PDB file of C-alpha atoms in Angstrom:
ATOM      1  CA  UNK A 102       0.000   0.000   0.000  1.00  0.00           C
ATOM      2  CA  UNK A 103       1.148   3.586  -0.527  1.00  0.00           C
ATOM      3  CA  UNK A 104       2.435   5.290   2.653  1.00  0.00           C
ATOM      4  CA  UNK A 105      -0.351   7.874   2.612  1.00  0.00           C
ATOM      5  CA  UNK A 106      -3.095   5.256   3.149  1.00  0.00           C
ATOM      6  CA  UNK A 107      -1.237   3.069   5.610  1.00  0.00           C
ATOM      7  CA  UNK A 108      -3.551   1.828   8.392  1.00  0.00           C
ATOM      8  CA  UNK A 109      -6.393   3.977   7.150  1.00  0.00           C
ATOM      9  CA  UNK A 110      -4.836   7.228   8.343  1.00  0.00           C
ATOM     10  CA  UNK A 111      -4.762  10.378   6.308  1.00  0.00           C
ATOM     11  CA  UNK A 112      -1.320  11.646   5.325  1.00  0.00           C
ATOM     12  CA  UNK A 113       0.241  13.818   7.994  1.00  0.00           C
ATOM     13  CA  UNK A 114       1.953  17.062   7.191  1.00  0.00           C
ATOM     14  CA  UNK A 115       5.651  17.295   7.939  1.00  0.00           C
ATOM     15  CA  UNK A 116       7.775  20.097   9.325  1.00  0.00           C
ATOM     16  CA  UNK A 117       8.949  20.752   5.757  1.00  0.00           C
ATOM     17  CA  UNK A 118       5.345  21.197   4.656  1.00  0.00           C
ATOM     18  CA  UNK A 119       4.718  23.625   7.514  1.00  0.00           C
ATOM     19  CA  UNK A 120       7.877  25.586   6.753  1.00  0.00           C
ATOM     20  CA  UNK A 121       7.018  25.818   3.078  1.00  0.00           C
ATOM     21  CA  UNK A 122       3.539  27.127   3.768  1.00  0.00           C
ATOM     22  CA  UNK A 123       4.810  29.602   6.374  1.00  0.00           C
ATOM     23  CA  UNK A 124       7.483  30.852   3.991  1.00  0.00           C
ATOM     24  CA  UNK A 125       4.783  32.003   1.624  1.00  0.00           C
ATOM     25  CA  UNK A 126       3.257  34.304   4.234  1.00  0.00           C
ATOM     26  CA  UNK A 127       6.172  35.127   6.557  1.00  0.00           C
ATOM     27  CA  UNK A 128       9.404  36.182   4.903  1.00  0.00           C
ATOM     28  CA  UNK A 129      12.548  35.762   6.965  1.00  0.00           C
ATOM     29  CA  UNK A 130      14.432  38.985   7.620  1.00  0.00           C
ATOM     30  CA  UNK A 131      17.590  39.378   5.591  1.00  0.00           C
ATOM     31  CA  UNK A 132      20.766  38.587   7.519  1.00  0.00           C
ATOM     32  CA  UNK A 133      22.752  41.516   8.854  1.00  0.00           C
ATOM     33  CA  UNK A 134      25.752  42.191   6.654  1.00  0.00           C
ATOM     34  CA  UNK A 135      28.984  43.909   7.587  1.00  0.00           C
ATOM     35  CA  UNK A 136      30.734  46.629   5.608  1.00  0.00           C
ATOM     36  CA  UNK A 137      32.387  43.978   3.422  1.00  0.00           C
ATOM     37  CA  UNK A 138      28.964  42.566   2.528  1.00  0.00           C
ATOM     38  CA  UNK A 139      29.493  39.383   4.558  1.00  0.00           C
ATOM     39  CA  UNK A 140      27.455  37.898   7.391  1.00  0.00           C
ATOM     40  CA  UNK A 141      29.055  37.935  10.846  1.00  0.00           C
ATOM     41  CA  UNK A 142      29.990  34.248  10.583  1.00  0.00           C
ATOM     42  CA  UNK A 143      32.067  34.920   7.454  1.00  0.00           C
ATOM     43  CA  UNK A 144      33.617  38.244   8.455  1.00  0.00           C
ATOM     44  CA  UNK A 145      37.160  38.515   9.821  1.00  0.00           C
ATOM     45  CA  UNK A 146      38.295  34.992   8.872  1.00  0.00           C
ATOM     46  CA  UNK A 147      41.923  35.630   9.883  1.00  0.00           C
ATOM     47  CA  UNK A 148      41.193  36.715  13.456  1.00  0.00           C
ATOM     48  CA  UNK A 149      38.483  34.059  13.739  1.00  0.00           C
ATOM     49  CA  UNK A 150      40.930  31.294  12.810  1.00  0.00           C
ATOM     50  CA  UNK A 151      43.546  32.496  15.306  1.00  0.00           C
ATOM     51  CA  UNK A 152      40.894  32.833  18.028  1.00  0.00           C
ATOM     52  CA  UNK A 153      39.421  29.394  17.389  1.00  0.00           C
ATOM     53  CA  UNK A 154      42.789  27.638  17.287  1.00  0.00           C
ATOM     54  CA  UNK A 155      43.849  29.312  20.518  1.00  0.00           C
ATOM     55  CA  UNK A 156      40.637  28.344  22.314  1.00  0.00           C
ATOM     56  CA  UNK A 157      40.897  24.725  21.158  1.00  0.00           C
ATOM     57  CA  UNK A 158      44.565  24.363  22.063  1.00  0.00           C
ATOM     58  CA  UNK A 159      44.842  26.517  25.203  1.00  0.00           C
ATOM     59  CA  UNK A 160      41.316  27.124  26.490  1.00  0.00           C
ATOM     60  CA  UNK A 161      39.212  30.259  26.429  1.00  0.00           C
ATOM     61  CA  UNK A 162      40.692  31.666  29.635  1.00  0.00           C
ATOM     62  CA  UNK A 163      44.150  31.874  27.973  1.00  0.00           C
ATOM     63  CA  UNK A 164      42.973  33.522  24.757  1.00  0.00           C
ATOM     64  CA  UNK A 165      41.496  36.843  25.817  1.00  0.00           C
ATOM     65  CA  UNK A 166      43.797  38.843  23.512  1.00  0.00           C
ATOM     66  CA  UNK A 167      42.795  36.743  20.490  1.00  0.00           C
ATOM     67  CA  UNK A 168      39.104  36.942  21.397  1.00  0.00           C
ATOM     68  CA  UNK A 169      39.304  40.715  21.802  1.00  0.00           C
ATOM     69  CA  UNK A 170      41.184  41.098  18.500  1.00  0.00           C
ATOM     70  CA  UNK A 171      38.352  39.256  16.736  1.00  0.00           C
ATOM     71  CA  UNK A 172      35.754  41.465  18.424  1.00  0.00           C
ATOM     72  CA  UNK A 173      37.644  44.591  17.324  1.00  0.00           C
ATOM     73  CA  UNK A 174      37.642  43.314  13.742  1.00  0.00           C
ATOM     74  CA  UNK A 175      33.912  42.557  13.856  1.00  0.00           C
ATOM     75  CA  UNK A 176      33.158  45.999  15.275  1.00  0.00           C
ATOM     76  CA  UNK A 177      35.223  47.549  12.463  1.00  0.00           C
ATOM     77  CA  UNK A 178      32.958  45.629  10.058  1.00  0.00           C
ATOM     78  CA  UNK A 179      29.988  47.383  11.672  1.00  0.00           C
ATOM     79  CA  UNK A 180      28.658  44.612  13.882  1.00  0.00           C
ATOM     80  CA  UNK A 181      27.397  45.595  17.336  1.00  0.00           C
ATOM     81  CA  UNK A 182      29.021  43.064  19.660  1.00  0.00           C
TER      82      UNK A 182
END
């Protein structure tokens, strides 16, 4: 039997169906872009890499300078952090 008629039940909508129908009536806001035209996750890749490597290898408590350098870069991009 086809899945939609299994055990006499009507087909159930899925989360994808709900999202698709909501998307037609509720548009998501555009992501905030920095001065370079990139989202915050893609801005300042050099300071982000240094920060992330430091945190993984040494722990967050030993990487305050790297974390602050990344924040300075993001603020220069126009992000409010």
